[in-house]
Amino acid sequence: MSTAKCAAKFVTVLALAGVAFAAGESRKDLHFKVGKHPAISINNPYGPVVVKAGAPHEVIINAILHSDKVEIDQSQSHNRIDIISHLLQGADQYSGVVEYQVLVPADASLSIHSENGPVHAENLHGDLALEGGNGAMEVLNCGDGHVHVRTLNGPVTISNVRNGHVEVVSMSGDVSLTSVSGPYVAVNSNTGKIEYAGDFGGEGEYSFTSYAGNIEAVAPAYASIDVTARSSQGRVDSDFSLEPKHTPFYAKAGSYFSGTLGKAASSVKLMSFSGKIHLKKRQ
Amino acid sequence: MTCLEFERDLPECVEGQPSPEQQAHLNSCPTCSGLLLDLNSIASQAKMLSAAEEPSAAVWNAIEERLRSEGLIRRSEPIYLPVEAKPSFMQRWRAAWLVPVAAALAVVAVVKLYHPTRLNNDDAKQVQQPIASTAPVKNASAKRKPALSHEDQQWLSTVAARPPAQLAKFRSDLDQANAFIEDAQESLQQDPNDVYMQQMLMNAYEQKQMLYELVVDDSSH
């Protein structure tokens, strides 16, 4: 390697180190000992929060603070841990960013509020409450606990979630549910699309409603459902040949369908004001 | 330059001269150029607000009498001071009164002038569907600006310090929630026993409640 190339590399490394130093990025690692079913709350205005299942009785939080304009407030009271990204004077959406990587016991209950950053929760069995403004919300491989998601504009993806209540409220964020089943699954959207792909199992109650967003549900031929779909101003279609049933409302043809499939074990309601609704058969 | 970087520098651009880099971004990005155009319009309207006619002396006298009757100001103070004298409470109050009014009007102007595109391609296609005769109603609801309640105005005032683009989004979401409530209420007037529409109305209120809570939560940081 020539001397010039070596010098260039050295200068580049120095420059990068200088940039990192100037940016004031710092790392903070937190460890907490907890008992069974701990409750963990994280409030992070800017930046991602990723939570995964780790060792029992231990909560490990790795945080990267993007500047000295934000600090982490932490408190533990018995089995409850509160983490807050505390914005200091002059913090903004760039300097206020904190990136969280969190390992919690699988049976932990989580409450996460993130104004802008994405939130990801995986392999957990406690209750999850996720709130956000614009960031994506993702829940994967969770079960046996309730999942509550509230978002303004961020997309919501929930996959492989079973045996719990799943409730999503969204203004304009699209909501996608894949292999989600349980005693109660409800999505309430304004303009965001609602997509469901699963078997409507668990003898549960499924309620997907939107104001202007389209609703698309894909179910297998063996699905056992009692389904009602209605859109006041949008088109409504079904790929299934349903056993017709009585509906407790008046609706014009093409804007609703109602009927049963199989033993009608689960109740499915697909309702929109002006969005399209399509119940598709999985190929 | 990205849209995010442009938004960060937006305050410098409003009623100012964009830098060459900003101008290059404006030329290539219709969203940001539209936003800047809207904000410049708002800024010019806000100036007109400050030059608007002040209410007549009779109005101020009536307000003053009301404040006196409620014991908020004392009668010992002269009602009118010479112009060159130290401003009285009432005179200071008059000017302060215009600030929130101007802010509220500016917020209304932001929302009226800034309409981010909300309908996706699927929505556009829907107009082509066999039941297209009903589709325009949806478009109407998407564009509709239901009247703001007192609570809505109070809520907007709590987030008035947010960046203009964010504020416009909040207002847009609020309009969508209100449009949902209005449409569900109208449907229920036609058929009060429609249990599904009752559920839709509850969902609409749930959306509005969430909007209130999330935005105010975020404002508290």
Coordinates of C-alpha atoms in Angstrom, one line a residue:
Chain A
M1 CA 0.0 0.0 0.0
S2 CA 1.4 3.4 -0.9
T3 CA 2.2 6.0 1.7
A4 CA -0.4 8.3 0.1
K5 CA -3.2 5.6 0.5
C6 CA -2.1 5.0 4.1
A7 CA -2.2 8.7 4.9
A8 CA -5.6 9.0 3.2
K9 CA -7.0 6.1 5.3
F10 CA -5.5 7.5 8.5
V11 CA -7.1 10.9 7.8
T12 CA -10.5 9.3 7.0
V13 CA -10.4 7.3 10.3
L14 CA -9.5 10.5 12.2
A15 CA -12.3 12.4 10.5
L16 CA -14.9 9.8 11.2
A17 CA -13.8 9.6 14.8
G18 CA -14.0 13.4 15.0
V19 CA -17.5 13.4 13.5
A20 CA -18.6 10.7 16.0
F21 CA -17.1 12.7 18.9
A22 CA -18.7 16.0 17.6
A23 CA -22.0 14.3 17.3
G24 CA -21.9 13.5 21.0
E25 CA -23.2 10.0 20.6
S26 CA -23.0 7.9 23.7
R27 CA -24.0 4.4 24.9
K28 CA -25.7 3.5 28.1
D29 CA -26.2 -0.1 29.3
L30 CA -28.8 -0.8 32.1
H31 CA -29.4 -4.0 34.0
F32 CA -32.3 -4.8 36.3
K33 CA -33.1 -7.8 38.3
V34 CA -36.8 -8.6 38.3
G35 CA -39.3 -11.3 39.5
K36 CA -42.0 -13.0 37.5
H37 CA -44.2 -11.0 35.2
P38 CA -42.4 -7.7 35.4
A39 CA -43.9 -4.5 33.9
I40 CA -41.6 -2.4 31.8
S41 CA -42.5 1.0 30.4
I42 CA -40.4 2.8 27.8
N43 CA -41.2 6.3 26.6
N44 CA -39.0 7.4 23.8
P45 CA -40.0 10.4 21.7
Y46 CA -37.5 9.8 18.9
G47 CA -35.8 6.6 17.8
P48 CA -36.4 2.9 17.5
V49 CA -37.3 0.6 20.3
V50 CA -36.6 -3.1 19.8
V51 CA -37.7 -5.5 22.5
K52 CA -37.0 -9.3 22.5
A53 CA -37.3 -12.1 24.9
G54 CA -34.1 -12.7 27.0
A55 CA -33.2 -14.4 30.2
P56 CA -35.8 -14.8 33.0
H57 CA -35.5 -12.4 35.9
E58 CA -33.4 -9.9 34.1
V59 CA -34.0 -6.8 32.0
I60 CA -31.1 -5.6 29.9
I61 CA -31.3 -2.3 28.1
N62 CA -28.7 -1.1 25.6
A63 CA -29.3 2.5 24.6
I64 CA -27.5 4.7 22.1
L65 CA -28.1 8.4 22.7
H66 CA -27.5 10.5 19.7
S67 CA -26.5 13.6 21.6
D68 CA -26.1 15.2 25.0
K69 CA -29.4 16.9 24.5
V70 CA -31.2 13.8 25.7
E71 CA -30.7 11.7 28.8
I72 CA -32.3 8.5 30.1
D73 CA -34.4 8.6 33.3
Q74 CA -34.7 5.2 34.9
S75 CA -36.6 4.0 37.9
Q76 CA -37.4 0.6 39.4
S77 CA -40.0 -0.1 41.9
H78 CA -40.3 -3.8 42.8
N79 CA -41.2 -5.5 39.6
R80 CA -41.9 -2.3 37.6
I81 CA -39.3 -0.5 35.5
D82 CA -39.8 2.9 33.9
I83 CA -37.5 4.2 31.3
I84 CA -37.9 7.7 29.8
S85 CA -35.9 9.4 27.2
H86 CA -35.7 12.9 28.8
L87 CA -35.3 15.6 26.2
L88 CA -33.3 18.5 27.4
Q89 CA -33.4 22.1 26.2
G90 CA -32.8 22.4 22.5
A91 CA -33.4 18.7 21.7
D92 CA -35.1 18.0 18.4
Q93 CA -35.9 15.1 16.2
Y94 CA -32.3 14.5 15.4
S95 CA -30.4 15.3 18.6
G96 CA -33.2 13.7 20.7
V97 CA -32.9 10.3 19.2
V98 CA -32.3 7.3 21.5
E99 CA -32.0 3.8 20.0
Y100 CA -33.1 1.1 22.4
Q101 CA -32.3 -2.6 22.3
V102 CA -34.1 -4.3 25.1
L103 CA -34.1 -7.9 26.4
V104 CA -36.9 -8.8 28.9
P105 CA -38.2 -12.0 30.4
A106 CA -40.7 -13.5 28.0
D107 CA -43.5 -13.1 30.5
A108 CA -42.9 -9.3 30.9
S109 CA -45.7 -6.8 30.2
L110 CA -44.6 -3.9 28.1
S111 CA -45.8 -0.4 27.6
I112 CA -44.0 1.5 24.9
H113 CA -44.6 5.0 23.7
S114 CA -42.7 6.3 20.7
E115 CA -43.6 9.4 18.9
N116 CA -41.7 8.9 15.8
G117 CA -39.5 5.8 15.9
P118 CA -40.4 2.3 15.0
V119 CA -41.3 -0.2 17.7
H120 CA -40.6 -3.9 17.4
A121 CA -41.6 -6.6 19.9
E122 CA -40.8 -10.3 19.4
N123 CA -41.3 -13.6 21.2
L124 CA -43.1 -12.3 24.2
H125 CA -46.0 -13.7 26.2
G126 CA -47.1 -10.8 28.4
D127 CA -49.4 -7.9 27.6
L128 CA -48.1 -5.4 25.1
A129 CA -49.3 -1.8 24.8
L130 CA -47.7 0.1 22.0
E131 CA -48.4 3.7 21.1
G132 CA -46.9 5.9 18.4
G133 CA -47.4 8.7 16.0
N134 CA -45.5 8.0 12.8
G135 CA -43.2 5.0 13.4
A136 CA -43.9 1.5 12.3
M137 CA -45.2 -0.9 14.9
E138 CA -44.3 -4.5 14.6
V139 CA -45.3 -7.5 16.8
L140 CA -44.0 -10.9 16.0
N141 CA -44.4 -14.4 17.5
C142 CA -46.2 -13.3 20.6
G143 CA -49.0 -15.1 22.4
D144 CA -51.0 -15.6 25.6
G145 CA -51.1 -11.9 26.3
H146 CA -53.1 -8.9 25.1
V147 CA -51.7 -6.8 22.3
H148 CA -53.0 -3.2 22.2
V149 CA -51.6 -0.9 19.5
R150 CA -52.5 2.8 18.9
T151 CA -51.0 4.8 16.1
L152 CA -51.7 7.9 14.1
N153 CA -49.9 7.3 10.9
G154 CA -47.4 4.5 11.3
P155 CA -48.0 1.1 9.7
V156 CA -48.8 -1.8 12.0
T157 CA -47.7 -5.3 11.3
I158 CA -48.7 -8.2 13.6
S159 CA -47.7 -11.7 12.8
N160 CA -48.0 -15.0 14.6
V161 CA -49.9 -13.8 17.6
R162 CA -52.3 -16.2 19.3
N163 CA -54.5 -16.7 22.4
G164 CA -54.9 -13.1 23.4
H165 CA -56.9 -10.0 22.8
V166 CA -55.5 -8.0 19.8
E167 CA -56.8 -4.4 19.5
V168 CA -55.5 -1.9 17.0
V169 CA -56.6 1.7 16.5
S170 CA -55.1 3.6 13.7
M171 CA -55.8 6.9 11.9
S172 CA -54.0 6.5 8.6
G173 CA -51.5 3.8 9.2
D174 CA -52.1 0.6 7.3
V175 CA -52.7 -2.5 9.5
S176 CA -51.6 -6.0 8.5
L177 CA -52.4 -9.1 10.5
T178 CA -50.9 -12.4 9.5
S179 CA -51.7 -15.6 11.4
V180 CA -53.3 -13.7 14.2
S181 CA -56.0 -15.5 16.2
G182 CA -57.6 -15.3 19.6
P183 CA -60.8 -14.7 21.5
Y184 CA -60.9 -11.1 20.4
V185 CA -59.2 -9.4 17.4
A186 CA -60.3 -5.9 16.6
V187 CA -58.9 -3.3 14.2
N188 CA -60.4 0.2 14.1
S189 CA -58.9 2.4 11.3
N190 CA -59.8 5.7 9.7
T191 CA -58.2 5.8 6.3
G192 CA -55.6 3.1 6.7
K193 CA -56.0 -0.2 4.9
I194 CA -56.7 -3.4 6.9
E195 CA -55.3 -6.7 5.7
Y196 CA -55.9 -10.0 7.5
A197 CA -54.4 -13.3 6.4
G198 CA -55.3 -16.2 8.7
D199 CA -57.8 -18.8 9.6
F200 CA -60.0 -16.8 12.0
G201 CA -59.3 -19.5 14.6
G202 CA -59.8 -19.6 18.3
E203 CA -63.6 -19.4 18.2
G204 CA -63.1 -15.7 18.6
E205 CA -64.7 -12.5 17.7
Y206 CA -63.0 -10.6 14.8
S207 CA -64.0 -7.0 14.1
F208 CA -62.4 -4.9 11.4
T209 CA -63.8 -1.5 10.8
S210 CA -62.7 1.5 8.8
Y211 CA -64.0 4.8 7.7
A212 CA -62.4 5.1 4.3
G213 CA -59.7 2.4 4.3
N214 CA -60.1 -0.8 2.3
I215 CA -60.5 -4.1 4.1
E216 CA -59.1 -7.3 2.7
A217 CA -59.3 -10.6 4.5
V218 CA -57.8 -13.8 3.2
A219 CA -59.0 -17.1 4.8
P220 CA -58.6 -20.8 3.9
A221 CA -61.5 -22.8 2.5
Y222 CA -61.7 -24.7 5.8
A223 CA -62.3 -21.5 7.8
S224 CA -65.2 -21.8 10.3
I225 CA -66.8 -18.4 10.5
D226 CA -70.0 -16.5 10.8
V227 CA -69.3 -13.4 8.7
T228 CA -71.0 -10.1 8.0
A229 CA -69.4 -7.5 5.7
R230 CA -70.9 -4.2 5.0
S231 CA -69.7 -0.9 3.4
S232 CA -72.1 2.0 3.3
Q233 CA -70.5 3.4 0.1
G234 CA -67.9 0.9 -1.0
R235 CA -68.0 -2.3 -2.9
V236 CA -68.2 -5.6 -1.0
D237 CA -67.1 -8.9 -2.4
S238 CA -66.6 -12.5 -1.2
D239 CA -64.8 -15.4 -2.9
F240 CA -66.7 -17.8 -0.7
S241 CA -70.1 -19.4 -1.2
L242 CA -71.6 -18.6 2.1
E243 CA -74.7 -20.1 3.7
P244 CA -77.0 -17.0 3.8
K245 CA -78.2 -15.7 7.1
H246 CA -80.4 -12.9 8.4
T247 CA -78.9 -9.5 8.9
P248 CA -80.2 -7.0 11.5
F249 CA -79.9 -4.1 9.1
Y250 CA -81.1 -2.9 5.7
A251 CA -78.4 -2.8 3.1
K252 CA -78.5 -2.6 -0.7
A253 CA -77.1 -5.5 -2.8
G254 CA -73.4 -5.2 -3.6
S255 CA -72.7 -3.3 -0.4
Y256 CA -72.9 -6.2 2.1
F257 CA -72.9 -9.9 2.5
S258 CA -73.6 -12.1 5.4
G259 CA -73.4 -15.9 5.9
T260 CA -71.6 -18.8 7.5
L261 CA -68.8 -21.1 6.5
G262 CA -68.3 -24.5 8.2
K263 CA -69.5 -24.6 11.8
A264 CA -69.4 -20.9 12.1
A265 CA -67.1 -21.1 15.2
S266 CA -65.8 -17.5 15.0
S267 CA -67.6 -14.3 14.4
V268 CA -66.2 -12.0 11.7
K269 CA -67.4 -8.5 11.1
L270 CA -65.9 -6.5 8.3
M271 CA -67.4 -3.0 8.3
S272 CA -66.4 0.2 6.4
F273 CA -68.1 3.4 5.7
S274 CA -66.6 4.1 2.2
G275 CA -63.8 1.6 1.8
K276 CA -63.9 -1.6 -0.3
I277 CA -64.2 -4.9 1.4
H278 CA -63.0 -8.2 0.0
L279 CA -63.1 -11.6 1.7
K280 CA -60.7 -13.7 -0.4
K281 CA -60.2 -17.4 -0.4
R282 CA -56.6 -18.5 0.2
Q283 CA -55.3 -20.4 -2.9
Chain B
M1 CA -31.2 17.4 0.0
T2 CA -34.0 15.2 1.3
C3 CA -37.5 16.3 2.3
L4 CA -36.6 15.8 6.0
E5 CA -33.6 18.1 5.6
F6 CA -35.7 20.6 3.8
E7 CA -38.3 20.6 6.5
R8 CA -35.6 21.3 9.1
D9 CA -34.6 24.4 7.2
L10 CA -38.2 25.4 6.3
P11 CA -38.5 28.3 8.8
E12 CA -35.6 30.0 7.0
C13 CA -37.3 29.6 3.6
V14 CA -40.7 31.0 4.6
E15 CA -40.9 34.5 3.1
G16 CA -37.1 34.3 2.5
Q17 CA -34.9 33.4 -0.4
P18 CA -34.2 29.6 -0.6
S19 CA -30.6 28.7 -1.0
P20 CA -29.5 27.1 -4.3
E21 CA -29.6 23.7 -2.7
Q22 CA -33.1 24.3 -1.3
Q23 CA -34.2 25.7 -4.6
A24 CA -33.0 22.5 -6.4
H25 CA -35.0 20.4 -4.0
L26 CA -38.0 22.6 -4.5
N27 CA -37.8 22.2 -8.2
S28 CA -37.8 18.4 -7.9
C29 CA -40.2 17.9 -5.1
P30 CA -43.8 19.0 -5.6
T31 CA -44.8 18.2 -2.0
C32 CA -42.2 20.5 -0.4
S33 CA -42.7 23.3 -3.0
G34 CA -46.5 23.1 -2.3
L35 CA -45.9 23.2 1.4
L36 CA -43.6 26.3 1.1
L37 CA -46.2 27.9 -1.1
D38 CA -48.9 27.3 1.5
L39 CA -46.8 28.6 4.3
N40 CA -45.9 31.7 2.5
S41 CA -49.6 32.3 1.8
I42 CA -50.3 31.8 5.5
A43 CA -47.5 34.2 6.5
S44 CA -48.8 36.9 4.2
Q45 CA -52.4 36.4 5.6
A46 CA -51.1 36.6 9.1
K47 CA -49.6 40.0 8.3
M48 CA -53.0 41.1 7.1
L49 CA -54.5 39.9 10.4
S50 CA -52.2 42.2 12.4
A51 CA -53.4 45.1 10.2
A52 CA -57.1 44.2 10.7
E53 CA -59.4 46.8 12.2
E54 CA -59.5 46.8 16.0
P55 CA -62.9 46.5 17.6
S56 CA -64.6 49.8 18.4
A57 CA -64.2 51.6 21.7
A58 CA -67.7 50.4 22.6
V59 CA -66.6 46.8 22.5
W60 CA -63.7 47.5 24.8
N61 CA -65.8 49.5 27.2
A62 CA -68.3 46.7 27.4
I63 CA -65.5 44.2 28.1
E64 CA -64.0 46.6 30.7
E65 CA -67.4 47.0 32.4
R66 CA -67.8 43.2 32.5
L67 CA -64.3 42.8 34.1
R68 CA -65.1 45.5 36.6
S69 CA -68.4 43.9 37.5
E70 CA -66.7 40.6 38.1
G71 CA -64.1 42.3 40.2
L72 CA -61.2 41.5 38.0
I73 CA -60.1 45.1 37.7
R74 CA -60.6 48.0 40.0
R75 CA -62.6 51.2 39.3
S76 CA -60.0 53.4 40.7
E77 CA -58.0 53.1 37.5
P78 CA -58.9 55.7 34.9
I79 CA -60.7 54.2 31.9
Y80 CA -58.7 55.9 29.3
L81 CA -55.2 57.2 29.7
P82 CA -53.5 59.7 27.3
V83 CA -51.8 57.9 24.5
E84 CA -48.4 58.8 25.7
A85 CA -49.0 57.6 29.3
K86 CA -47.9 54.1 30.5
P87 CA -50.2 51.5 29.0
S88 CA -53.0 50.3 31.3
F89 CA -53.9 46.8 32.0
M90 CA -56.7 47.1 29.5
Q91 CA -54.5 48.4 26.8
R92 CA -52.0 45.6 27.3
W93 CA -54.8 43.2 27.4
R94 CA -56.2 44.4 24.1
A95 CA -53.0 43.6 22.3
A96 CA -52.6 40.3 24.1
W97 CA -56.1 39.4 23.1
L98 CA -55.2 39.6 19.4
V99 CA -52.4 37.1 19.7
P100 CA -54.4 33.9 20.3
V101 CA -57.0 35.1 17.8
A102 CA -54.3 35.5 15.2
A103 CA -52.8 32.2 16.1
A104 CA -56.1 30.5 15.8
L105 CA -56.8 32.1 12.5
A106 CA -53.3 31.1 11.3
V107 CA -54.0 27.5 12.4
V108 CA -57.2 27.5 10.4
A109 CA -55.4 29.0 7.4
V110 CA -52.7 26.2 7.7
V111 CA -55.3 23.6 7.6
K112 CA -57.4 25.2 4.8
L113 CA -54.4 25.7 2.6
Y114 CA -52.5 22.4 3.3
H115 CA -54.2 19.3 2.1
P116 CA -51.8 16.3 1.9
T117 CA -52.9 13.7 -0.5
R118 CA -54.6 11.0 1.5
L119 CA -56.4 8.8 -1.1
N120 CA -54.4 5.9 -2.3
N121 CA -54.5 4.4 -5.8
D122 CA -57.1 1.9 -4.7
D123 CA -59.4 4.7 -3.6
A124 CA -59.0 6.3 -7.0
K125 CA -59.8 3.0 -8.7
Q126 CA -62.9 2.7 -6.6
V127 CA -64.5 5.5 -8.5
Q128 CA -64.5 3.1 -11.4
Q129 CA -66.3 0.4 -9.5
P130 CA -69.9 -0.5 -10.5
I131 CA -71.2 1.3 -7.5
A132 CA -69.3 4.4 -8.5
S133 CA -72.4 6.5 -7.9
T134 CA -71.8 6.4 -4.2
A135 CA -68.0 6.9 -4.4
P136 CA -68.0 10.7 -4.8
V137 CA -69.6 10.8 -1.4
K138 CA -66.4 9.3 0.0
N139 CA -64.3 11.9 -1.7
A140 CA -66.6 14.5 -0.3
S141 CA -66.1 13.2 3.2
A142 CA -62.3 13.0 2.7
K143 CA -62.2 16.7 1.7
R144 CA -64.9 17.9 4.1
K145 CA -63.8 20.1 6.9
P146 CA -66.4 19.6 9.7
A147 CA -66.9 22.5 12.0
L148 CA -64.5 22.5 14.9
S149 CA -66.0 22.2 18.4
H150 CA -64.8 24.3 21.3
E151 CA -62.9 21.3 22.5
D152 CA -61.2 20.8 19.1
Q153 CA -60.1 24.4 19.1
Q154 CA -58.7 24.1 22.6
W155 CA -56.9 20.9 21.6
L156 CA -55.4 22.6 18.6
S157 CA -54.2 25.5 20.7
T158 CA -52.3 23.1 22.9
V159 CA -50.3 21.9 19.9
A160 CA -50.0 25.2 18.1
A161 CA -46.3 25.4 18.8
R162 CA -45.7 22.3 16.7
P163 CA -44.0 22.6 13.3
P164 CA -46.5 23.7 10.6
A165 CA -46.4 20.4 8.6
Q166 CA -47.1 18.4 11.8
L167 CA -49.8 20.8 12.8
A168 CA -51.4 20.4 9.4
K169 CA -51.3 16.6 9.8
F170 CA -53.0 16.8 13.2
R171 CA -55.7 19.0 11.8
S172 CA -56.1 16.6 8.8
D173 CA -56.5 13.7 11.2
L174 CA -58.9 15.6 13.3
D175 CA -61.0 16.4 10.2
Q176 CA -61.0 12.8 9.3
A177 CA -62.2 11.7 12.7
N178 CA -64.9 14.4 12.7
A179 CA -66.0 13.4 9.2
F180 CA -66.3 9.8 10.4
I181 CA -68.4 10.9 13.4
E182 CA -70.6 13.1 11.3
D183 CA -71.2 10.4 8.7
A184 CA -72.0 7.7 11.3
Q185 CA -74.4 10.1 13.1
E186 CA -76.1 10.9 9.8
S187 CA -76.6 7.3 9.1
L188 CA -77.9 6.7 12.6
Q189 CA -80.5 9.4 12.1
Q190 CA -81.8 7.5 9.2
D191 CA -81.8 4.2 11.1
P192 CA -81.3 4.6 14.9
N193 CA -81.5 0.9 15.4
D194 CA -78.6 0.1 13.1
V195 CA -76.3 -1.7 15.6
Y196 CA -73.4 -1.8 13.2
M197 CA -73.5 1.9 12.6
Q198 CA -73.7 2.4 16.4
Q199 CA -70.4 0.4 16.6
M200 CA -68.9 2.6 13.8
L201 CA -69.9 5.7 15.7
M202 CA -68.2 4.4 18.8
N203 CA -65.1 3.5 16.8
A204 CA -65.1 7.1 15.3
Y205 CA -65.1 8.5 18.8
E206 CA -62.4 6.1 19.9
Q207 CA -60.2 7.4 17.0
K208 CA -60.8 11.0 18.1
Q209 CA -60.0 10.2 21.7
M210 CA -56.8 8.5 20.6
L211 CA -55.8 11.5 18.5
Y212 CA -56.4 13.8 21.5
E213 CA -54.4 11.6 23.9
L214 CA -51.5 10.8 21.6
V215 CA -50.9 14.3 20.4
V216 CA -51.2 15.9 23.8
D217 CA -48.9 13.2 25.3
D218 CA -46.3 14.0 22.6
S219 CA -46.7 17.7 23.3
S220 CA -45.8 17.2 26.9
H221 CA -42.2 16.2 26.1

